[in-house]
Short mmCIF file of C-alpha atoms in Angstrom, two decimals:
data_model
loop_
_atom_site.label_atom_id
_atom_site.label_comp_id
_atom_site.label_asym_id
_atom_site.label_seq_id
_atom_site.Cartn_x
_atom_site.Cartn_y
_atom_site.Cartn_z
CA SER A 30 0.15 0.00 -0.07
CA ALA A 31 1.11 3.64 -0.71
CA VAL A 32 1.69 6.10 2.10
CA ILE A 33 0.02 9.55 1.22
CA SER A 34 0.62 12.87 3.12
CA GLN A 35 -1.27 16.07 2.68
CA LYS A 36 -0.58 19.65 3.57
CA PRO A 37 -1.85 21.42 5.20
CA SER A 38 -3.92 19.27 7.48
CA ARG A 39 -6.36 22.10 8.01
CA ASP A 40 -6.64 25.83 7.19
CA ILE A 41 -9.07 28.64 7.65
CA CYS A 42 -9.26 31.06 4.89
CA GLN A 43 -11.03 34.38 3.84
CA ARG A 44 -13.50 34.62 1.21
CA GLY A 45 -11.92 35.48 -2.28
CA THR A 46 -8.53 33.99 -1.49
CA SER A 47 -7.09 30.76 -2.78
CA LEU A 48 -5.74 27.59 -1.00
CA THR A 49 -3.14 25.13 -2.56
CA ILE A 50 -3.10 21.67 -1.11
CA GLN A 51 -0.19 19.28 -1.59
CA CYS A 52 -0.31 15.59 -1.99
CA GLN A 53 2.84 13.61 -1.71
CA VAL A 54 3.13 9.79 -2.16
CA ASP A 55 5.82 7.61 -1.14
CA SER A 56 6.01 5.77 -4.47
CA GLN A 57 5.56 6.44 -8.07
CA VAL A 58 1.95 6.20 -9.19
CA THR A 59 0.35 6.81 -12.47
CA MET A 60 -3.20 8.04 -11.40
CA MET A 61 -3.93 10.35 -8.60
CA PHE A 62 -7.42 11.48 -7.71
CA TRP A 63 -8.70 14.48 -5.86
CA TYR A 64 -12.04 14.21 -3.86
CA ARG A 65 -14.32 16.64 -2.01
CA GLN A 66 -16.21 15.65 1.10
CA GLN A 67 -18.63 18.46 2.16
CA PRO A 68 -19.85 18.55 5.74
CA GLY A 69 -21.90 15.39 6.33
CA GLN A 70 -21.67 14.29 2.61
CA SER A 71 -20.01 11.40 0.81
CA LEU A 72 -16.96 11.78 -1.28
CA THR A 73 -17.33 13.34 -4.63
CA LEU A 74 -14.52 12.97 -7.39
CA ILE A 75 -13.22 16.39 -8.53
CA ALA A 76 -10.78 15.13 -11.09
CA THR A 77 -8.28 12.58 -11.96
CA ALA A 78 -4.51 13.66 -12.51
CA ASN A 79 -2.16 11.77 -14.47
CA GLN A 80 1.45 12.78 -14.88
CA GLY A 81 2.20 14.34 -18.14
CA SER A 82 -1.35 15.21 -19.02
CA GLU A 83 -4.11 17.46 -18.28
CA ALA A 84 -6.34 16.56 -15.21
CA THR A 85 -9.68 15.10 -16.30
CA TYR A 86 -12.50 17.18 -14.39
CA GLU A 87 -15.75 15.57 -13.32
CA SER A 88 -19.21 17.18 -14.29
CA GLY A 89 -19.56 20.15 -12.18
CA PHE A 90 -16.05 21.00 -11.50
CA VAL A 91 -13.94 23.32 -13.69
CA ILE A 92 -10.21 23.97 -14.03
CA ASP A 93 -10.51 27.65 -13.28
CA LYS A 94 -11.93 26.95 -9.91
CA PHE A 95 -9.87 23.74 -9.10
CA PRO A 96 -6.58 23.99 -11.02
CA ILE A 97 -4.46 20.82 -10.49
CA SER A 98 -0.76 20.26 -11.09
CA ARG A 99 1.04 16.81 -11.48
CA PRO A 100 4.59 17.62 -11.86
CA ASN A 101 5.88 14.04 -11.33
CA LEU A 102 4.94 10.64 -10.31
CA THR A 103 4.84 11.27 -6.57
CA PHE A 104 3.33 14.63 -6.12
CA SER A 105 0.19 16.69 -7.01
CA THR A 106 -1.36 19.91 -6.04
CA LEU A 107 -4.97 21.12 -5.99
CA THR A 108 -5.98 24.69 -5.67
CA VAL A 109 -9.27 25.80 -4.62
CA SER A 110 -9.62 29.32 -6.03
CA ASN A 111 -11.83 32.41 -5.32
CA LEU A 112 -13.03 30.71 -2.11
CA SER A 113 -16.59 31.04 -0.86
CA PRO A 114 -17.98 29.52 2.36
CA GLU A 115 -19.50 26.84 0.01
CA ASP A 116 -16.04 25.42 -0.36
CA SER A 117 -15.61 24.64 3.17
CA SER A 118 -15.02 20.86 2.93
CA ILE A 119 -12.47 18.23 3.44
CA TYR A 120 -10.27 17.73 0.35
CA LEU A 121 -8.79 14.34 -0.10
CA CYS A 122 -6.19 12.94 -2.53
CA SER A 123 -5.94 9.26 -3.43
CA VAL A 124 -3.80 6.93 -5.62
CA GLY A 125 -4.66 3.91 -7.43
CA GLY A 126 -3.52 0.47 -5.91
CA ILE A 127 -2.56 -2.62 -7.44
CA GLY A 128 -6.14 -4.08 -7.48
CA VAL A 129 -8.53 -2.77 -10.03
CA GLY A 130 -10.56 0.23 -8.60
CA GLU A 131 -8.55 0.06 -5.38
CA GLN A 132 -7.55 3.37 -3.96
CA PHE A 133 -5.36 4.66 -1.23
CA PHE A 134 -6.26 7.72 0.54
CA GLY A 135 -4.44 10.67 2.23
CA PRO A 136 -5.63 11.94 5.60
CA GLY A 137 -7.41 14.86 4.02
CA THR A 138 -7.26 18.81 4.25
CA ARG A 139 -10.05 20.48 6.07
CA LEU A 140 -10.82 23.70 4.74
CA THR A 141 -13.06 26.38 6.47
CA VAL A 142 -13.80 29.49 4.45
CA LEU A 143 -15.04 32.51 6.30
CA ALA B 20 -24.96 5.72 -14.32
CA GLN B 21 -23.58 4.09 -11.44
CA SER B 22 -24.89 4.71 -8.00
CA VAL B 23 -24.59 3.43 -4.60
CA THR B 24 -27.24 3.75 -1.73
CA GLN B 25 -26.63 3.34 1.99
CA PRO B 26 -29.95 3.55 3.56
CA ASP B 27 -28.80 3.94 7.15
CA ILE B 28 -27.35 7.36 7.97
CA HIS B 29 -26.66 6.38 11.55
CA ILE B 30 -26.56 3.00 13.38
CA THR B 31 -25.98 2.45 16.95
CA VAL B 32 -24.73 -0.94 18.14
CA SER B 33 -23.96 -2.19 21.66
CA GLU B 34 -20.28 -3.34 22.04
CA GLY B 35 -20.04 -7.01 21.44
CA ALA B 36 -23.19 -7.17 19.47
CA SER B 37 -23.23 -7.96 15.73
CA LEU B 38 -23.45 -5.44 13.01
CA GLU B 39 -24.88 -5.12 9.45
CA LEU B 40 -24.39 -2.14 7.23
CA ARG B 41 -26.51 -2.04 4.27
CA CYS B 42 -25.35 -1.17 0.60
CA ASN B 43 -27.28 -1.25 -2.65
CA TYR B 44 -25.76 -0.46 -5.87
CA SER B 45 -26.93 0.24 -9.35
CA TYR B 46 -24.48 -0.79 -12.16
CA GLY B 47 -25.06 -2.30 -15.58
CA ALA B 48 -22.38 -4.95 -15.60
CA THR B 49 -20.54 -7.07 -12.85
CA PRO B 50 -19.67 -4.46 -10.35
CA TYR B 51 -16.32 -4.00 -8.40
CA LEU B 52 -17.47 -3.23 -4.97
CA PHE B 53 -15.63 -1.85 -2.03
CA TRP B 54 -16.12 -0.91 1.66
CA TYR B 55 -14.06 1.88 3.19
CA VAL B 56 -13.95 3.11 6.80
CA GLN B 57 -13.28 6.67 7.70
CA SER B 58 -12.29 7.13 11.33
CA PRO B 59 -12.50 10.71 12.84
CA GLY B 60 -9.89 12.87 11.63
CA GLN B 61 -8.30 10.06 9.38
CA GLY B 62 -8.44 9.33 5.60
CA LEU B 63 -10.40 6.38 4.19
CA GLN B 64 -8.97 2.94 4.80
CA LEU B 65 -10.02 -0.12 2.54
CA LEU B 66 -11.79 -2.77 4.50
CA LEU B 67 -12.51 -5.25 1.88
CA LYS B 68 -13.32 -5.53 -1.91
CA TYR B 69 -15.22 -7.81 -4.31
CA PHE B 70 -14.26 -8.48 -7.93
CA SER B 71 -15.34 -11.91 -8.79
CA GLY B 72 -15.48 -15.40 -7.38
CA ASP B 73 -16.70 -16.30 -3.87
CA THR B 74 -19.51 -13.86 -3.01
CA LEU B 75 -18.53 -13.85 0.72
CA VAL B 76 -15.32 -11.71 1.08
CA GLN B 77 -13.19 -11.36 4.17
CA GLY B 78 -11.52 -8.10 5.03
CA ILE B 79 -9.59 -6.49 7.70
CA LYS B 80 -10.59 -5.82 11.34
CA GLY B 81 -12.77 -8.89 11.28
CA PHE B 82 -15.15 -7.50 8.69
CA GLU B 83 -16.99 -9.49 6.01
CA ALA B 84 -19.32 -8.64 3.27
CA GLU B 85 -21.68 -10.74 1.06
CA PHE B 86 -22.27 -9.96 -2.63
CA LYS B 87 -25.81 -10.67 -3.69
CA ARG B 88 -26.44 -10.06 -7.39
CA SER B 89 -30.11 -10.79 -7.18
CA GLN B 90 -30.60 -8.08 -4.43
CA SER B 91 -27.90 -5.61 -5.96
CA SER B 92 -26.51 -5.65 -2.51
CA PHE B 93 -23.10 -5.79 -0.82
CA ASN B 94 -23.77 -5.69 3.12
CA LEU B 95 -20.95 -5.30 5.60
CA ARG B 96 -20.97 -7.48 8.66
CA LYS B 97 -19.04 -8.06 11.77
CA PRO B 98 -20.01 -10.61 14.44
CA SER B 99 -18.88 -8.70 17.39
CA VAL B 100 -18.41 -5.01 17.37
CA HIS B 101 -15.51 -3.21 19.28
CA TRP B 102 -15.85 0.29 20.60
CA SER B 103 -12.76 1.12 18.15
CA ASP B 104 -15.16 0.30 15.20
CA ALA B 105 -17.13 3.60 15.66
CA ALA B 106 -16.43 5.40 12.45
CA GLU B 107 -18.09 6.27 9.08
CA TYR B 108 -18.42 3.54 6.64
CA PHE B 109 -18.58 3.98 2.87
CA CYS B 110 -19.62 1.54 0.19
CA ALA B 111 -18.33 2.21 -3.16
CA VAL B 112 -18.64 0.82 -6.70
CA GLY B 113 -16.01 0.91 -9.37
CA ALA B 114 -17.01 2.71 -12.45
CA SER B 115 -15.83 3.86 -15.86
CA GLY B 116 -13.18 1.31 -16.31
CA PHE B 117 -13.16 0.76 -12.66
CA GLN B 118 -10.50 3.28 -12.06
CA LYS B 119 -13.00 5.70 -10.59
CA LEU B 120 -15.10 5.13 -7.34
CA VAL B 121 -18.67 6.14 -6.88
CA PHE B 122 -19.27 6.41 -3.19
CA GLY B 123 -22.45 6.06 -0.97
CA THR B 124 -23.58 8.63 1.43
CA GLY B 125 -22.11 6.69 4.35
CA THR B 126 -23.22 5.10 7.59
CA ARG B 127 -21.94 6.47 10.96
CA LEU B 128 -21.62 3.67 13.32
CA LEU B 129 -21.85 4.67 16.97
CA VAL B 130 -20.91 1.92 19.55
CA SER B 131 -22.57 1.93 22.98
CA PRO B 132 -20.96 0.54 26.15
#
């Protein structure tokens, strides 16, 4: 299994600012995923990030709001731009495991927007 | 489109009692099914998975789940719950080439003394 770390673990941000979340994996992986977990809700996939290509966004998520970088096989960042209180959520990154569909998750970043 | 339903938002179980968490899925082909657990302040951990073969799968921490195609269900069970099992449990189905996961809304398990 992969060990995944995220920074920051939590943050409180002002409306209109941006937050960049880092995801670091201890091994090289092809696919990385970014999820949002709104308060009391399930996980919703934001985008899939493959190294060397543009991220693929799910319906309802756009690159201008959630730009993603994937500079190498062990690292990715998700930026949440122009923050509003509705962006208050936990953001999680995950990587694909050996098994089909299997994913390993980071501990998450808890974002609160005031 | 794939979807997962977890009908129970909260469940309270006495410590030592048995547990069953329900999960129903909608998927046009043979599904790849997963149960994940999220402890407070933690990321998600894979408990078990079903791809094919034996419909009763064993996972970590004493959990098991049974795939029932006729009922489109993949219920999670544990014969004796421990206080440390208190957490949020998510059922998920593999979708779109099975690299994406579609999650249910989760069931919060509370364990009473």
